[in-house]
């Protein structure tokens, strides 16, 4: 059996620092290469075989991971917040970081994080781009309201962004002067274009063969719409990586931090270590869920009676996570069972 060589990679936009060691910790090679596919291919030809590598999770790690994986005996991605050996170091540079990542991999101390399959990451990029378009669309709508308020124009807030009402407002309101009309038309045209693009992206994801059946199953849960279902499928990735509902809830950021020392226990508000995309979508879904599900409405009312509406919303969001995990793991549609009939039977 050939000895394994271990490689630590410190990834940046323009260059990649590397450190290659054998199983005893002796440095075989170290240096840096430009962060291009051509240079990676040329560098891999100089490596001893077999080799395994680790790199820290950054916005540049995805394509490097995909490029190296077919050639590596093993390839891991390190969780950046858990690399304490690097974060707490007094002296820190790219060469030292690559060396420490290599040692963590060699000694099996690497805090590994999940790397979704390439197909999921590509579709997740599309969904997050859709989220960017929605934010820009909201900004344009707010800008329309701001322009009208600056000019002292009275308008119906609920109907402002309806096409017919907006045309009538521009045509008939004498308070809108000629210098303001082009800006309002430009903002409105931007909103319409962003809306069309957003709808096209969502439609393409819903009809994607990789996601079609999974999204349909998730949408069988009351209060789960296409955006929530797509966000869950693409941000969670493979549901099998969560061994319990509690871990899924923690990943979604629907619980607080706990700091325990001896007899002292401190619970903090919602944790910042979470998937922010899932957290936002689930909380928004939880606000609407009581309208569509009697069970979730009862849960919301029971928690709200304790004096905190936000606490009630989080309780509903956690219940939605439990439903989503059950449907996703069981690969079956959601089935509501009347508890009284079930008990009588």
mmCIF file of C-alpha atoms in Angstrom, residues 213-230 232-233 239 245 282 285-286 288-297 316-337:
data_model
loop_
_atom_site.group_PDB
_atom_site.id
_atom_site.type_symbol
_atom_site.label_atom_id
_atom_site.label_comp_id
_atom_site.label_asym_id
_atom_site.label_seq_id
_atom_site.Cartn_x
_atom_site.Cartn_y
_atom_site.Cartn_z
ATOM 1 C CA UNK A 213 -40.801 15.687 -7.784
ATOM 2 C CA UNK A 214 -39.091 16.895 -4.622
ATOM 3 C CA UNK A 215 -40.650 20.357 -4.830
ATOM 4 C CA UNK A 216 -44.100 18.877 -5.491
ATOM 5 C CA UNK A 217 -43.828 16.729 -2.360
ATOM 6 C CA UNK A 218 -42.713 19.674 -0.232
ATOM 7 C CA UNK A 219 -45.532 21.842 -1.554
ATOM 8 C CA UNK A 220 -48.062 19.262 -0.346
ATOM 9 C CA UNK A 221 -47.496 20.802 3.105
ATOM 10 C CA UNK A 222 -49.977 23.581 3.751
ATOM 11 C CA UNK A 223 -48.317 27.031 3.867
ATOM 12 C CA UNK A 224 -45.311 25.803 1.848
ATOM 13 C CA UNK A 225 -45.181 27.575 -1.505
ATOM 14 C CA UNK A 226 -42.787 27.209 -4.435
ATOM 15 C CA UNK A 227 -40.156 29.640 -3.091
ATOM 16 C CA UNK A 228 -40.028 27.972 0.333
ATOM 17 C CA UNK A 229 -39.898 24.512 -1.254
ATOM 18 C CA UNK A 230 -37.139 25.485 -3.695
ATOM 19 C CA UNK A 232 -35.383 24.137 1.266
ATOM 20 C CA UNK A 233 -34.396 21.698 -1.493
ATOM 21 C CA UNK A 239 -31.525 15.603 3.770
ATOM 22 C CA UNK A 245 -34.930 17.347 13.351
ATOM 23 C CA UNK A 282 -38.959 29.917 6.917
ATOM 24 C CA UNK A 285 -43.563 31.259 5.740
ATOM 25 C CA UNK A 286 -44.295 30.869 9.470
ATOM 26 C CA UNK A 288 -48.449 33.141 6.878
ATOM 27 C CA UNK A 289 -48.797 29.494 7.926
ATOM 28 C CA UNK A 290 -51.561 29.923 10.565
ATOM 29 C CA UNK A 291 -53.894 31.174 7.801
ATOM 30 C CA UNK A 292 -53.614 27.871 5.914
ATOM 31 C CA UNK A 293 -53.227 25.249 8.643
ATOM 32 C CA UNK A 294 -55.543 24.860 11.670
ATOM 33 C CA UNK A 295 -52.866 22.853 13.473
ATOM 34 C CA UNK A 296 -50.274 25.601 13.033
ATOM 35 C CA UNK A 297 -52.875 28.222 13.977
ATOM 36 C CA UNK A 316 -44.430 27.631 13.906
ATOM 37 C CA UNK A 317 -41.206 27.816 11.872
ATOM 38 C CA UNK A 318 -39.718 24.928 13.863
ATOM 39 C CA UNK A 319 -42.866 22.879 13.243
ATOM 40 C CA UNK A 320 -42.578 23.608 9.520
ATOM 41 C CA UNK A 321 -39.002 22.294 9.608
ATOM 42 C CA UNK A 322 -40.262 19.091 11.239
ATOM 43 C CA UNK A 323 -42.848 18.700 8.466
ATOM 44 C CA UNK A 324 -40.276 19.395 5.739
ATOM 45 C CA UNK A 325 -37.775 16.909 7.159
ATOM 46 C CA UNK A 326 -40.459 14.208 7.433
ATOM 47 C CA UNK A 327 -41.667 14.696 3.860
ATOM 48 C CA UNK A 328 -38.151 14.980 2.441
ATOM 49 C CA UNK A 329 -36.788 11.979 4.304
ATOM 50 C CA UNK A 330 -39.828 9.781 3.685
ATOM 51 C CA UNK A 331 -40.111 10.879 0.035
ATOM 52 C CA UNK A 332 -43.887 10.971 0.343
ATOM 53 C CA UNK A 333 -46.570 13.631 0.220
ATOM 54 C CA UNK A 334 -47.684 15.300 3.419
ATOM 55 C CA UNK A 335 -50.728 13.649 4.988
ATOM 56 C CA UNK A 336 -52.855 15.364 7.614
ATOM 57 C CA UNK A 337 -54.344 12.921 10.125
#
